[in-house]
């Protein structure tokens, strides 16, 4: 059980994990006092070109951060895809297993690799 970061209501299960993944992925490493290892390298890649090499670096950074900070989510696939709703914006699509169940998470990126 946790608290929804936007509404303050109780949240659990897949939605709680999605919020945790979003938080760890979008937090730059070294910016949390007392938790200097928390976060990911994704914010460092925001202004990189939107090419295959950057997508691979983002995927690697997401995988590393999730494995360290959200260990109950077992990743099987991480993709960086264009957001159809907003031109120039990207989404992370994460597939994996949570407590034995298959899950797919969509995490909007604030900022994005340049297209």
Short mmCIF file of N, CA and C in Angstrom, two decimals, residues 52-96:
data_model
loop_
_atom_site.label_atom_id
_atom_site.label_comp_id
_atom_site.label_asym_id
_atom_site.label_seq_id
_atom_site.Cartn_x
_atom_site.Cartn_y
_atom_site.Cartn_z
N UNK A 52 18.57 5.09 -32.36
CA UNK A 52 18.63 3.75 -31.78
C UNK A 52 19.66 3.66 -30.65
N UNK A 53 20.78 4.35 -30.79
CA UNK A 53 21.82 4.30 -29.75
C UNK A 53 21.30 4.92 -28.44
N UNK A 54 20.60 6.03 -28.54
CA UNK A 54 20.04 6.66 -27.35
C UNK A 54 18.96 5.78 -26.73
N UNK A 55 18.13 5.18 -27.57
CA UNK A 55 17.09 4.28 -27.06
C UNK A 55 17.72 3.13 -26.28
N UNK A 56 18.83 2.61 -26.77
CA UNK A 56 19.54 1.53 -26.08
C UNK A 56 20.11 2.02 -24.74
N UNK A 57 20.67 3.23 -24.72
CA UNK A 57 21.20 3.78 -23.46
C UNK A 57 20.09 4.02 -22.45
N UNK A 58 18.93 4.51 -22.92
CA UNK A 58 17.78 4.72 -22.03
C UNK A 58 17.31 3.38 -21.47
N UNK A 59 17.19 2.39 -22.33
CA UNK A 59 16.76 1.06 -21.90
C UNK A 59 17.71 0.50 -20.84
N UNK A 60 18.99 0.67 -21.05
CA UNK A 60 19.98 0.20 -20.09
C UNK A 60 19.87 0.94 -18.75
N UNK A 61 19.70 2.26 -18.82
CA UNK A 61 19.58 3.05 -17.59
C UNK A 61 18.32 2.69 -16.82
N UNK A 62 17.21 2.46 -17.53
CA UNK A 62 15.96 2.06 -16.88
C UNK A 62 16.12 0.70 -16.22
N UNK A 63 16.69 -0.25 -16.95
CA UNK A 63 16.89 -1.59 -16.43
C UNK A 63 17.73 -1.57 -15.16
N UNK A 64 18.83 -0.84 -15.19
CA UNK A 64 19.71 -0.74 -14.03
C UNK A 64 18.97 -0.16 -12.82
N UNK A 65 18.25 0.93 -13.02
CA UNK A 65 17.55 1.60 -11.91
C UNK A 65 16.43 0.73 -11.34
N UNK A 66 15.66 0.09 -12.22
CA UNK A 66 14.55 -0.74 -11.74
C UNK A 66 15.08 -1.97 -11.01
N UNK A 67 16.12 -2.59 -11.51
CA UNK A 67 16.68 -3.76 -10.84
C UNK A 67 17.17 -3.41 -9.43
N UNK A 68 17.74 -2.20 -9.26
CA UNK A 68 18.26 -1.81 -7.95
C UNK A 68 17.17 -1.34 -6.99
N UNK A 69 16.16 -0.63 -7.50
CA UNK A 69 15.24 0.07 -6.61
C UNK A 69 13.80 -0.45 -6.63
N UNK A 70 13.45 -1.29 -7.59
CA UNK A 70 12.11 -1.89 -7.63
C UNK A 70 12.30 -3.38 -7.92
N UNK A 71 12.95 -4.10 -7.01
CA UNK A 71 13.35 -5.48 -7.28
C UNK A 71 12.18 -6.46 -7.45
N UNK A 72 10.99 -6.10 -6.97
CA UNK A 72 9.86 -7.01 -7.14
C UNK A 72 9.34 -7.04 -8.58
N UNK A 73 9.75 -6.07 -9.41
CA UNK A 73 9.38 -6.05 -10.83
C UNK A 73 10.51 -6.70 -11.62
N UNK A 74 10.23 -7.84 -12.22
CA UNK A 74 11.21 -8.57 -13.01
C UNK A 74 11.02 -8.15 -14.47
N UNK A 75 11.97 -7.42 -15.01
CA UNK A 75 11.84 -6.88 -16.36
C UNK A 75 12.05 -7.93 -17.43
N UNK A 76 11.27 -7.82 -18.51
CA UNK A 76 11.50 -8.65 -19.68
C UNK A 76 11.74 -7.79 -20.93
N UNK A 77 11.22 -6.56 -20.92
CA UNK A 77 11.41 -5.69 -22.09
C UNK A 77 11.23 -4.23 -21.69
N UNK A 78 12.11 -3.38 -22.20
CA UNK A 78 12.02 -1.93 -21.98
C UNK A 78 12.16 -1.27 -23.34
N UNK A 79 11.17 -0.46 -23.71
CA UNK A 79 11.22 0.24 -25.00
C UNK A 79 10.97 1.72 -24.80
N UNK A 80 11.61 2.53 -25.61
CA UNK A 80 11.37 3.96 -25.67
C UNK A 80 10.65 4.21 -26.98
N UNK A 81 9.41 4.70 -26.90
CA UNK A 81 8.62 4.89 -28.11
C UNK A 81 8.04 6.31 -28.15
N UNK A 82 7.81 6.84 -29.36
CA UNK A 82 7.19 8.16 -29.46
C UNK A 82 5.77 8.13 -28.91
N UNK A 83 5.38 9.19 -28.24
CA UNK A 83 4.02 9.33 -27.71
C UNK A 83 3.16 9.87 -28.85
N UNK A 84 2.16 9.10 -29.27
CA UNK A 84 1.31 9.51 -30.39
C UNK A 84 0.48 10.74 -30.06
N UNK A 85 0.18 10.96 -28.79
CA UNK A 85 -0.67 12.08 -28.40
C UNK A 85 0.05 13.43 -28.44
N UNK A 86 1.36 13.43 -28.19
CA UNK A 86 2.10 14.69 -28.12
C UNK A 86 3.37 14.57 -28.95
N UNK A 87 3.46 15.36 -30.01
CA UNK A 87 4.63 15.31 -30.88
C UNK A 87 5.88 15.72 -30.11
N UNK A 88 6.96 14.97 -30.29
CA UNK A 88 8.22 15.26 -29.62
C UNK A 88 8.32 14.70 -28.21
N UNK A 89 7.27 14.04 -27.76
CA UNK A 89 7.29 13.45 -26.42
C UNK A 89 7.43 11.93 -26.54
N UNK A 90 8.04 11.31 -25.56
CA UNK A 90 8.30 9.88 -25.59
C UNK A 90 7.69 9.20 -24.39
N UNK A 91 7.50 7.89 -24.51
CA UNK A 91 7.01 7.06 -23.43
C UNK A 91 7.91 5.86 -23.26
N UNK A 92 8.08 5.45 -22.03
CA UNK A 92 8.73 4.17 -21.75
C UNK A 92 7.64 3.12 -21.70
N UNK A 93 7.83 2.03 -22.38
CA UNK A 93 6.94 0.88 -22.27
C UNK A 93 7.76 -0.22 -21.62
N UNK A 94 7.31 -0.64 -20.47
CA UNK A 94 8.04 -1.63 -19.69
C UNK A 94 7.17 -2.86 -19.52
N UNK A 95 7.72 -4.01 -19.87
CA UNK A 95 7.03 -5.28 -19.70
C UNK A 95 7.81 -6.12 -18.71
N UNK A 96 7.08 -6.86 -17.90
CA UNK A 96 7.75 -7.72 -16.93
C UNK A 96 6.76 -8.53 -16.13
#
